[in-house]
mmCIF file of C-alpha atoms and ligand atoms in Angstrom:
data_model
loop_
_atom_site.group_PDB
_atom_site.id
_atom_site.type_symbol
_atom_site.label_atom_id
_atom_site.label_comp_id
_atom_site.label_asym_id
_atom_site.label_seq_id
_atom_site.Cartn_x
_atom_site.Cartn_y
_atom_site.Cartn_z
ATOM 1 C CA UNK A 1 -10.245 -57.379 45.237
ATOM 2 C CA UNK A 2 -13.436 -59.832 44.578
ATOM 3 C CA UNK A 3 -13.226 -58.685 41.074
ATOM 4 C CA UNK A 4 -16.360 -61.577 40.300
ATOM 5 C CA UNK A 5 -18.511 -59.260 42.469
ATOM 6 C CA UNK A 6 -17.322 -56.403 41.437
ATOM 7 C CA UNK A 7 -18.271 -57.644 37.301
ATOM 8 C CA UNK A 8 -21.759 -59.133 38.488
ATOM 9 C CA UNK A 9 -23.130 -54.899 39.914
ATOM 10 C CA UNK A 10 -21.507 -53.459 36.598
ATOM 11 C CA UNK A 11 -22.988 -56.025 34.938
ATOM 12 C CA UNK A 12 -26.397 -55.662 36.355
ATOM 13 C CA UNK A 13 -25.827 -51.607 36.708
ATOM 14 C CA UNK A 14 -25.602 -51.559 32.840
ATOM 15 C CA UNK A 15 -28.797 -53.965 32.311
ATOM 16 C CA UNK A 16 -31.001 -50.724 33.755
ATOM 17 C CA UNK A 17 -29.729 -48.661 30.430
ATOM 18 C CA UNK A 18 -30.669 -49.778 27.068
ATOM 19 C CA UNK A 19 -28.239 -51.188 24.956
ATOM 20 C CA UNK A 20 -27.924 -48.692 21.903
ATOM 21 C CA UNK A 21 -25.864 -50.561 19.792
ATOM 22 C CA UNK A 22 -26.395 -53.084 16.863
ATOM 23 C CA UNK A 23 -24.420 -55.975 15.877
ATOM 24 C CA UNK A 24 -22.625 -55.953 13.195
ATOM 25 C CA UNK A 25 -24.397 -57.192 9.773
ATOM 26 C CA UNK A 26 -22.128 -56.762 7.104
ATOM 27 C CA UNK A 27 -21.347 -60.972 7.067
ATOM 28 C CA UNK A 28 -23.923 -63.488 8.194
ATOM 29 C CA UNK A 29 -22.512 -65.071 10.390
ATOM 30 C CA UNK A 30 -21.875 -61.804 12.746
ATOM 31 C CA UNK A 31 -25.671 -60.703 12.018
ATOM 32 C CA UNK A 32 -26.923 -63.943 13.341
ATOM 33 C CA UNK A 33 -24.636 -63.964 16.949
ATOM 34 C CA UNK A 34 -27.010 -63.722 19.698
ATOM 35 C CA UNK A 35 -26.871 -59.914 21.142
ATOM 36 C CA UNK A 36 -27.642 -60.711 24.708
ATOM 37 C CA UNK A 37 -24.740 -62.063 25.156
ATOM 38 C CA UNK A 38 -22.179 -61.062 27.941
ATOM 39 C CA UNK A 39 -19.350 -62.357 28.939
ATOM 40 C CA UNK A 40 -15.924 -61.330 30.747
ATOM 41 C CA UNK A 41 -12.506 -62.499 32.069
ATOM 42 C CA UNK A 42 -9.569 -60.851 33.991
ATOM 43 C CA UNK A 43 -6.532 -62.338 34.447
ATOM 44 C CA UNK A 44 -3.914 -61.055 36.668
ATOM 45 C CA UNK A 45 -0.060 -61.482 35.678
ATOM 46 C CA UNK A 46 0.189 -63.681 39.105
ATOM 47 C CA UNK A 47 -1.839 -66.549 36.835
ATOM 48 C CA UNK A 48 -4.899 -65.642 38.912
ATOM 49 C CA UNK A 49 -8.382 -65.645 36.695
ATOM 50 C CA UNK A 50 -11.606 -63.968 37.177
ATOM 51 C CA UNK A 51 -14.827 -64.675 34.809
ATOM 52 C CA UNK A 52 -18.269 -63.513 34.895
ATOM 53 C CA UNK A 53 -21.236 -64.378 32.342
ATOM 54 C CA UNK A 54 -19.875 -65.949 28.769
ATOM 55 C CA UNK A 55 -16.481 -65.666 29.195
ATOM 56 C CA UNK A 56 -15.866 -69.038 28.046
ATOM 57 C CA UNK A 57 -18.322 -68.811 25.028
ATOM 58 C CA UNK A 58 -15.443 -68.563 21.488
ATOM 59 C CA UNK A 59 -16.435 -65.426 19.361
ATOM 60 C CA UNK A 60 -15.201 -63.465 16.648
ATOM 61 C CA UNK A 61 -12.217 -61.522 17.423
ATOM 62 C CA UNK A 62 -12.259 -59.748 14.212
ATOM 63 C CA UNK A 63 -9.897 -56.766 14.562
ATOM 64 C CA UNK A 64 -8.402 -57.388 17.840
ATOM 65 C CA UNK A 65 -5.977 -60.057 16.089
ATOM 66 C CA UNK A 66 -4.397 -57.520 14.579
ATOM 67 C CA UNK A 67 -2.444 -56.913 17.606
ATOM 68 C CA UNK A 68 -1.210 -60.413 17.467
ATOM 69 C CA UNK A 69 -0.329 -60.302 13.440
ATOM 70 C CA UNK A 70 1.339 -56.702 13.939
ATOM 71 C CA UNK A 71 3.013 -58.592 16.891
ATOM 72 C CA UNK A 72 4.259 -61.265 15.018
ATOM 73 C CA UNK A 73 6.006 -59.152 12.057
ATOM 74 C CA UNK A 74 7.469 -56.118 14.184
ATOM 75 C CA UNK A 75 9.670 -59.244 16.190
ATOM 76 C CA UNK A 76 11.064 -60.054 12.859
ATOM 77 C CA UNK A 77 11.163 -56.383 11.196
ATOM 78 C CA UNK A 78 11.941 -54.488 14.277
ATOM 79 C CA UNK A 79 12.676 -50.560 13.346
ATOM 80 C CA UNK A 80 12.588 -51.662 9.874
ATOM 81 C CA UNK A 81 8.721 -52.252 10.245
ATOM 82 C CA UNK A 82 8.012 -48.385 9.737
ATOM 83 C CA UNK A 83 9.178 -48.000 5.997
ATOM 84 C CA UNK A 84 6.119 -49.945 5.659
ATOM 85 C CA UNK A 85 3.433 -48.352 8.056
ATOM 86 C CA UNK A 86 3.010 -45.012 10.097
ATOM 87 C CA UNK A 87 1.765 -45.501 14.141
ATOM 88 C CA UNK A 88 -0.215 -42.431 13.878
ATOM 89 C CA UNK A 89 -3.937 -42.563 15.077
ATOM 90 C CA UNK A 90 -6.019 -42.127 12.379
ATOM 91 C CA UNK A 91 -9.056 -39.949 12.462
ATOM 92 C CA UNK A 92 -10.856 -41.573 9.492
ATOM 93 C CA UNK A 93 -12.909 -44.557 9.674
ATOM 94 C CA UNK A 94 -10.654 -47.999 9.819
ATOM 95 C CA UNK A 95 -11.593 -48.965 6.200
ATOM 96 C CA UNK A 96 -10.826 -45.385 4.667
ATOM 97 C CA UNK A 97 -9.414 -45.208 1.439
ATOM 98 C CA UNK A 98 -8.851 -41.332 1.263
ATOM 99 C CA UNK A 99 -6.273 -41.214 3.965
ATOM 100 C CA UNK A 100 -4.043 -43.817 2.442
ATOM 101 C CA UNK A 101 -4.451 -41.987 -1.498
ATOM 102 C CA UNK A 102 -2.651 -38.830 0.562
ATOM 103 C CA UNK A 103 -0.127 -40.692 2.138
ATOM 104 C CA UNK A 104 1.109 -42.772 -0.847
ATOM 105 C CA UNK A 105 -0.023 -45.815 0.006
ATOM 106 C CA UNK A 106 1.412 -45.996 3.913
ATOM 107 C CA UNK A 107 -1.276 -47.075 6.277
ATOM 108 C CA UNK A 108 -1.862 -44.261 9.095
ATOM 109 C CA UNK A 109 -0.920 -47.803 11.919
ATOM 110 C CA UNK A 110 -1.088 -51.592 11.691
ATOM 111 C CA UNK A 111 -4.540 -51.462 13.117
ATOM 112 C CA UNK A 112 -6.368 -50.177 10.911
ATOM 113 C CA UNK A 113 -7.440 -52.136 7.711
ATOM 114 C CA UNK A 114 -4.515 -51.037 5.582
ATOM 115 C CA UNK A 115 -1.916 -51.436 8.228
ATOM 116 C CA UNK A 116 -3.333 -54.766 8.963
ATOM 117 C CA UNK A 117 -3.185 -56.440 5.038
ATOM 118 C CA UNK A 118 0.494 -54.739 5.208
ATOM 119 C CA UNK A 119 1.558 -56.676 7.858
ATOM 120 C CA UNK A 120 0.054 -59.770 6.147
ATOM 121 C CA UNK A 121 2.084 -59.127 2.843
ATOM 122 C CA UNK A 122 5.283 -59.007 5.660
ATOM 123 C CA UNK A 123 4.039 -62.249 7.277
ATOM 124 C CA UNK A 124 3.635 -63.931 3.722
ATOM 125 C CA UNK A 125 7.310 -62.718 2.906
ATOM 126 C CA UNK A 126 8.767 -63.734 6.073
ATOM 127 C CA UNK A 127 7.181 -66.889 6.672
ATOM 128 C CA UNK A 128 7.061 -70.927 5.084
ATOM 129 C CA UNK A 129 3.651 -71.391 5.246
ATOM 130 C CA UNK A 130 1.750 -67.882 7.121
ATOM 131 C CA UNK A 131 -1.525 -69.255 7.852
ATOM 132 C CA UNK A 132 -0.613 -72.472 9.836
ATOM 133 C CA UNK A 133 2.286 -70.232 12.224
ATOM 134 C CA UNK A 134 0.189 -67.176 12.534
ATOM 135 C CA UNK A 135 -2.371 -69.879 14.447
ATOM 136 C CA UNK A 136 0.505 -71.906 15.896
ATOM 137 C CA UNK A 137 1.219 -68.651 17.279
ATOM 138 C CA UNK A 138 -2.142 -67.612 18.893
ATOM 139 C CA UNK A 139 -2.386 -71.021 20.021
ATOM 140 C CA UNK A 140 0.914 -70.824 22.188
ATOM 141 C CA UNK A 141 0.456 -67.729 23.511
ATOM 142 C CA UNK A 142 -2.927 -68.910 24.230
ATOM 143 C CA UNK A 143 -2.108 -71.978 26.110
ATOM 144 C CA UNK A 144 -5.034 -73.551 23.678
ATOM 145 C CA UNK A 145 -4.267 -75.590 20.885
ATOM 146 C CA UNK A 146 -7.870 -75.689 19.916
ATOM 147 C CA UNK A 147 -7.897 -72.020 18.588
ATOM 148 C CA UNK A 148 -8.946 -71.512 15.388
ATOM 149 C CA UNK A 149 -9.756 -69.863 12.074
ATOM 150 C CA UNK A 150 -13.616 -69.746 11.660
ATOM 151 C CA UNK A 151 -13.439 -70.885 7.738
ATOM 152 C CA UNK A 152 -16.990 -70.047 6.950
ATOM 153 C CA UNK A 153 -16.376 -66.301 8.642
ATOM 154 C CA UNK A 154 -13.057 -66.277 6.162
ATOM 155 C CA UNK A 155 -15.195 -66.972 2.882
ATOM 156 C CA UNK A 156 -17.910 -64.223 4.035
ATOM 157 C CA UNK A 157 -14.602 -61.888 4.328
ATOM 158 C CA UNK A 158 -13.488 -62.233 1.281
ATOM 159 C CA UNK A 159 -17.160 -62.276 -0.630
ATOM 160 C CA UNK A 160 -17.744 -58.644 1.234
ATOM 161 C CA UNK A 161 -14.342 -57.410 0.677
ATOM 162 C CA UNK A 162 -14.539 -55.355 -2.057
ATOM 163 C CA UNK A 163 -12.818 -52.574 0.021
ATOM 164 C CA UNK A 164 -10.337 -54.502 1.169
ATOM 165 C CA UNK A 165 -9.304 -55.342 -1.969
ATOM 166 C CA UNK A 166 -9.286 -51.680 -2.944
ATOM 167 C CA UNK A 167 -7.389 -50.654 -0.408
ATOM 168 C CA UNK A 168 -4.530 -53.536 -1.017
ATOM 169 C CA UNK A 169 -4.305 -53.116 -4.900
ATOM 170 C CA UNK A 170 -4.345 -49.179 -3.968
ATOM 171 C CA UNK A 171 -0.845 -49.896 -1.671
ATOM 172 C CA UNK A 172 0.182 -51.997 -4.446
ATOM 173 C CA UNK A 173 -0.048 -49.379 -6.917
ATOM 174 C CA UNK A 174 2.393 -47.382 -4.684
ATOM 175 C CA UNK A 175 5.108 -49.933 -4.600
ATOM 176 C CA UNK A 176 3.743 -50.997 -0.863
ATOM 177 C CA UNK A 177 2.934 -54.970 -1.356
ATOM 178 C CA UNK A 178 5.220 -57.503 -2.047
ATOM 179 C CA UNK A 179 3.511 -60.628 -2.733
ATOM 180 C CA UNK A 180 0.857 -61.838 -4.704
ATOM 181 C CA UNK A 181 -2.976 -60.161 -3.623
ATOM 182 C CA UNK A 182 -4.592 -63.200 -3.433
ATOM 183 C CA UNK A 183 -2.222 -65.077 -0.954
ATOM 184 C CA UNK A 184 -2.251 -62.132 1.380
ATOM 185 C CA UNK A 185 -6.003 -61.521 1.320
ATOM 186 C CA UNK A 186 -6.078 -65.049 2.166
ATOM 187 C CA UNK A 187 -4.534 -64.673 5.574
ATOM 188 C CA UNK A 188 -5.810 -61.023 6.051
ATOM 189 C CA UNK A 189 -9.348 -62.524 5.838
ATOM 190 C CA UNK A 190 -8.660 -65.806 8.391
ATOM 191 C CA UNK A 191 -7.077 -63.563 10.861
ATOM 192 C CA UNK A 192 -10.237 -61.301 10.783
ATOM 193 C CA UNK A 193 -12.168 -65.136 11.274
ATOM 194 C CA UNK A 194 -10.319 -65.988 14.537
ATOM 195 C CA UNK A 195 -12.352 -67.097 17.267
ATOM 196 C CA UNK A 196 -11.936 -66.632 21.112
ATOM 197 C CA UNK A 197 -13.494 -66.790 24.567
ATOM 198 C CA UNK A 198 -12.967 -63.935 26.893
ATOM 199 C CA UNK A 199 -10.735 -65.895 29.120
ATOM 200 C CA UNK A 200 -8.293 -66.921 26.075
ATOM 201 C CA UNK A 201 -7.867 -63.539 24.648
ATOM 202 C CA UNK A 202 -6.874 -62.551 28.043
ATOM 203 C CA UNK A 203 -4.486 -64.990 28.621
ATOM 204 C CA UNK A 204 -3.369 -64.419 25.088
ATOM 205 C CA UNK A 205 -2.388 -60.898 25.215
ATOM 206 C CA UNK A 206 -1.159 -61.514 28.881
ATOM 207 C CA UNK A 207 2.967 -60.808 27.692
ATOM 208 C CA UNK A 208 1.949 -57.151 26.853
ATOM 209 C CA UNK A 209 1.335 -57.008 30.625
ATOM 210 C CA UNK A 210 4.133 -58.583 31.337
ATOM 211 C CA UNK A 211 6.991 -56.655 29.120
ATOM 212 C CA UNK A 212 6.919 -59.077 26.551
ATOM 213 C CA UNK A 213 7.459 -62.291 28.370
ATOM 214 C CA UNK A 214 4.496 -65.049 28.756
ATOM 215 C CA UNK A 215 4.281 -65.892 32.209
ATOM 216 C CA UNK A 216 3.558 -69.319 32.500
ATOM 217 C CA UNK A 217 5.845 -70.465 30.052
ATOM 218 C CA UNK A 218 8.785 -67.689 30.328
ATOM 219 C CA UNK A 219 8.657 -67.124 26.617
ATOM 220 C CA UNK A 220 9.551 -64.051 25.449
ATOM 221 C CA UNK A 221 7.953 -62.704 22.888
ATOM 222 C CA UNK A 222 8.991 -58.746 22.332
ATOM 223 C CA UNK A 223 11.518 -57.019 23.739
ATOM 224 C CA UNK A 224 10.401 -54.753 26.876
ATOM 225 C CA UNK A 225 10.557 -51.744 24.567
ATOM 226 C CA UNK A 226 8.706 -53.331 21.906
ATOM 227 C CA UNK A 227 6.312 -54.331 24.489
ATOM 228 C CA UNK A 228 5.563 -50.548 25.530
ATOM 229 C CA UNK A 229 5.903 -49.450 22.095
ATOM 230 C CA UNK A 230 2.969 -51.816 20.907
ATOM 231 C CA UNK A 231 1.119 -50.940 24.205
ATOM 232 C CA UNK A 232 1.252 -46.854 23.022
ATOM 233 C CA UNK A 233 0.303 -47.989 19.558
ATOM 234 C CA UNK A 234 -2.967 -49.930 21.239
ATOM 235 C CA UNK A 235 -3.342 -46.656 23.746
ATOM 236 C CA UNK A 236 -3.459 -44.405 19.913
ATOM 237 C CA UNK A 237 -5.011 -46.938 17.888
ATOM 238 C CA UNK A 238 -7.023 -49.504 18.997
ATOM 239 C CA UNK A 239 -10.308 -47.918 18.731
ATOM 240 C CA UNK A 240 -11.000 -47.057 15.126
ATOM 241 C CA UNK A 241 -12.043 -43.702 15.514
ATOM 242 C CA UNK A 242 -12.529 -43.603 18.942
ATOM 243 C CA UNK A 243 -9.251 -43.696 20.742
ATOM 244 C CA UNK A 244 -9.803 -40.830 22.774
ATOM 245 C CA UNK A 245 -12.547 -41.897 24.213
ATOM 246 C CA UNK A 246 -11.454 -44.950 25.564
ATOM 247 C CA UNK A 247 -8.055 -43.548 26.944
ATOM 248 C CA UNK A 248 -10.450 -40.731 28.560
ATOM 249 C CA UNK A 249 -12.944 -42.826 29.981
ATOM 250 C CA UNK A 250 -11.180 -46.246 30.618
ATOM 251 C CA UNK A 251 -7.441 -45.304 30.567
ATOM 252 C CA UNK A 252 -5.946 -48.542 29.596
ATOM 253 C CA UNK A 253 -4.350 -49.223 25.978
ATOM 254 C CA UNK A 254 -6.685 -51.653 24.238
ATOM 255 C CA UNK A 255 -8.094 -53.288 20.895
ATOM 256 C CA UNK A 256 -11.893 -53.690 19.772
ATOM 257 C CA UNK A 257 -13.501 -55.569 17.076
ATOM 258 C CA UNK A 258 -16.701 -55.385 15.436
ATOM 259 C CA UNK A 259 -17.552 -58.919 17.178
ATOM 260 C CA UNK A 260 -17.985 -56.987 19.954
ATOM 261 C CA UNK A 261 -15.120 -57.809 21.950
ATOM 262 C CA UNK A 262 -12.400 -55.597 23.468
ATOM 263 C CA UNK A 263 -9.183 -56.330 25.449
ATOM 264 C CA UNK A 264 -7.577 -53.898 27.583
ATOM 265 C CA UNK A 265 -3.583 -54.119 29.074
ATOM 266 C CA UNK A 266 -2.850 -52.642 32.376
ATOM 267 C CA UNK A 267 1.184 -52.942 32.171
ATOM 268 C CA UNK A 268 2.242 -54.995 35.189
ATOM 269 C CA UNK A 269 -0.998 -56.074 36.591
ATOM 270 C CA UNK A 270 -3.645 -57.586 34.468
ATOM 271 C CA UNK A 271 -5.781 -57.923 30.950
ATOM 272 C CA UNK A 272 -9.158 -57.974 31.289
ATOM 273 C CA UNK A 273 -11.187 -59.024 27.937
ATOM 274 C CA UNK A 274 -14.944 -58.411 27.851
ATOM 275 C CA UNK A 275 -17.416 -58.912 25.086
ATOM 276 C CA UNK A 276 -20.885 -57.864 24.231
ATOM 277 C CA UNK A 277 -21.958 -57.512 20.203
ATOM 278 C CA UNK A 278 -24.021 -54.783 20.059
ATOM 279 C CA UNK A 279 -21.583 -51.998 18.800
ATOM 280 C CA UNK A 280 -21.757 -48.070 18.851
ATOM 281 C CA UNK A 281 -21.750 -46.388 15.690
ATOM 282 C CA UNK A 282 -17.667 -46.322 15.698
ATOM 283 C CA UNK A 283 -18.086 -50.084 15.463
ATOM 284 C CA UNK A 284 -16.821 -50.792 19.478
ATOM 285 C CA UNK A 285 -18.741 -53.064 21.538
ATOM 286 C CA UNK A 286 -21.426 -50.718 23.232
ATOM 287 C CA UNK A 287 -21.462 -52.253 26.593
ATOM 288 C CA UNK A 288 -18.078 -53.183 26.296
ATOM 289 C CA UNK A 289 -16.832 -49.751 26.779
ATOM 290 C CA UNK A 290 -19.264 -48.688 29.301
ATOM 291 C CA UNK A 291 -18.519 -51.438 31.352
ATOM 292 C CA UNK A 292 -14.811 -51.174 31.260
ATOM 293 C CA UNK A 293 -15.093 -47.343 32.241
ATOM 294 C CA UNK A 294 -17.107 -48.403 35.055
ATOM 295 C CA UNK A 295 -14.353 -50.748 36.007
ATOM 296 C CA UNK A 296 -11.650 -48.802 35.944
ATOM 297 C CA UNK A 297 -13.351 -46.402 37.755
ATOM 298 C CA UNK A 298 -14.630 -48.612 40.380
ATOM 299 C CA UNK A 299 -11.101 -49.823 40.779
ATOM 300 C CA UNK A 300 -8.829 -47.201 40.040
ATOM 301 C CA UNK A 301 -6.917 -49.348 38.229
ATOM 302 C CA UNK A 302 -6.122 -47.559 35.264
ATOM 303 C CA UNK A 303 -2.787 -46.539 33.942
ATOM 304 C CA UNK A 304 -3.571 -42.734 34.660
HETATM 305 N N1 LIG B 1 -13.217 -57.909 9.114
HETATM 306 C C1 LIG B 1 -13.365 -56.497 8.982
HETATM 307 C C2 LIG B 1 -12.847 -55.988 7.678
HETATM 308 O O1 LIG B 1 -11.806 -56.383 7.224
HETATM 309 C C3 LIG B 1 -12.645 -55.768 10.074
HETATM 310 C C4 LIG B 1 -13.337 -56.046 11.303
HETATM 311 C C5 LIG B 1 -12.984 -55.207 12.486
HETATM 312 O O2 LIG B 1 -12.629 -54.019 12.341
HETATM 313 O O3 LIG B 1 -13.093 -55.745 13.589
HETATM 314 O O4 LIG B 1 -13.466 -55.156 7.078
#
């Protein structure tokens, strides 16, 4: 398939709409990224890599690390994991606070806000020093040891955070955080600050194509039921309140952030990560998800 071609006519398809969305403004640093930007990267689990546009530009993966944090803490909590979180979808915006009031302080799934700064208070219990191996981690998965924690994104984080920190010393109140708030907002807020090309975050999230195991090193990372559980989770949960939509119209289990990038798994073939700002009003990149539905259509490579 000469996917390059194939990414150049969506591209150019999608410049004869106008882009509806707006970047996200709620830090500096995300207000300022220039919108026009486009980039994309598929890589297949053969080690074979496509790019079009900015796909080697690093951006802010905001949410979509997530995965990768949820990743790391269900390989040491296995089962045990879900005393601490739900995996249902959750039909209220991702930084909600009335959801998690009703259900006693258990996050709806580990993508949302709550779920996330959960499985940060697990990291900080289960790990020496969280901040350095959560990046160690990204970086080997990766295959890039120049990944990193944007520290200026971090500080802007924590200085709009006030519902963050709601929602944490809410969980607390129920008996659902461990450790102390500070030290877990700490790594909540550099994991939202990780930065990315489209071409690493594909390669990074490359095992969950390949049922758990990194191809091009043979590590395994989750087991292969792990792997397909986590995929379902991403397939329910990966688009705030738009999860639906995307398994409708793309058909591929996923994760967005409101940098404007996405990443998308098809299970034994490929990831393909694509990025664009400008977001729709659920906060997904507005392009993003037209061009992936436009992909998967042209293609018919979707899981359905
Ligand atoms: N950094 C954001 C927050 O904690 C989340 C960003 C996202 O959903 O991508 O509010």
């Amino acid at each position: 398939m000469h996917y390059e071609k194939i990414f150049e006519e969506i591209f150019h398809e999608l410049q004869l709409t106008e882009d509806k969305g707006q970047v996200a403004e709620y830090i500096p640093e995300l207000a300022s990224v220039d919108p026009n930007q486009f980039g994309v990267h598929l890589t297949t689990v053969e080690g074979a890599g496509f790019s079009f546009g900015d796909a080697q530009t690093q951006f802010s993966i905001q949410s979509i690390a997530k995965v990768l944090s949820f990743v790391m803490a269900y390989g040491r909590l296995k089962s045990e994991i879900w005393e601490r979180t739900n995996l249902e979808p959750a039909g209220t915006p991702f930084n909600s606070l009335l959801q998690l009031e009703i259900d006693m302080g258990i996050p709806r799934n580990p993508f949302i806000n709550a779920g996330a700064i959960v499985i940060c208070d697990i990291l900080v219990s289960q790990l020496a020093d969280p901040k350095e191996e959560v990046l160690a981690f990204v970086r080997r998965l990766s295959g890039n040891s120049s990944i990193h924690y944007n520290p200026r994104v971090a500080r802007s984080e924590k200085d709009s955070g006030s519902r963050n920190y709601a929602m944490i010393y809410l969980m607390k109140s129920f008996g659902n955080i461990d450790n102390e708030i500070e030290t877990v907002m700490d790594l909540y807020f550099h994991l939202c600050s990780l930065e990315m090309s489209c071409e690493e975050l594909a390669t990074t999230f490359l095992f969950l194509a390949n049922n758990g195991v990194v191809p091009w090193s043979d590590e395994r990372i989750l087991s292969p039921s792990r792997t397909k559980r986590t995929n379902a989770l991403m397939q329910t949960c990966g688009f705030y309140d738009e999860a639906g939509q995307f398994t409708f119209k793309v058909g591929l289990p996923g994760k967005s952030g409101v940098g404007g990038g996405i990443v998308a798994v098809h299970p034994g073939k490929y990831t393909i990560a694509v990025w664009s700002p400008p977001l729709n009003s659920k906060g997904n990149s507005y392009r993003g998800m037209l061009f992936l539905e436009q992909f998967t259509t042209v293609t018919r490579l979707s899981i359905f």
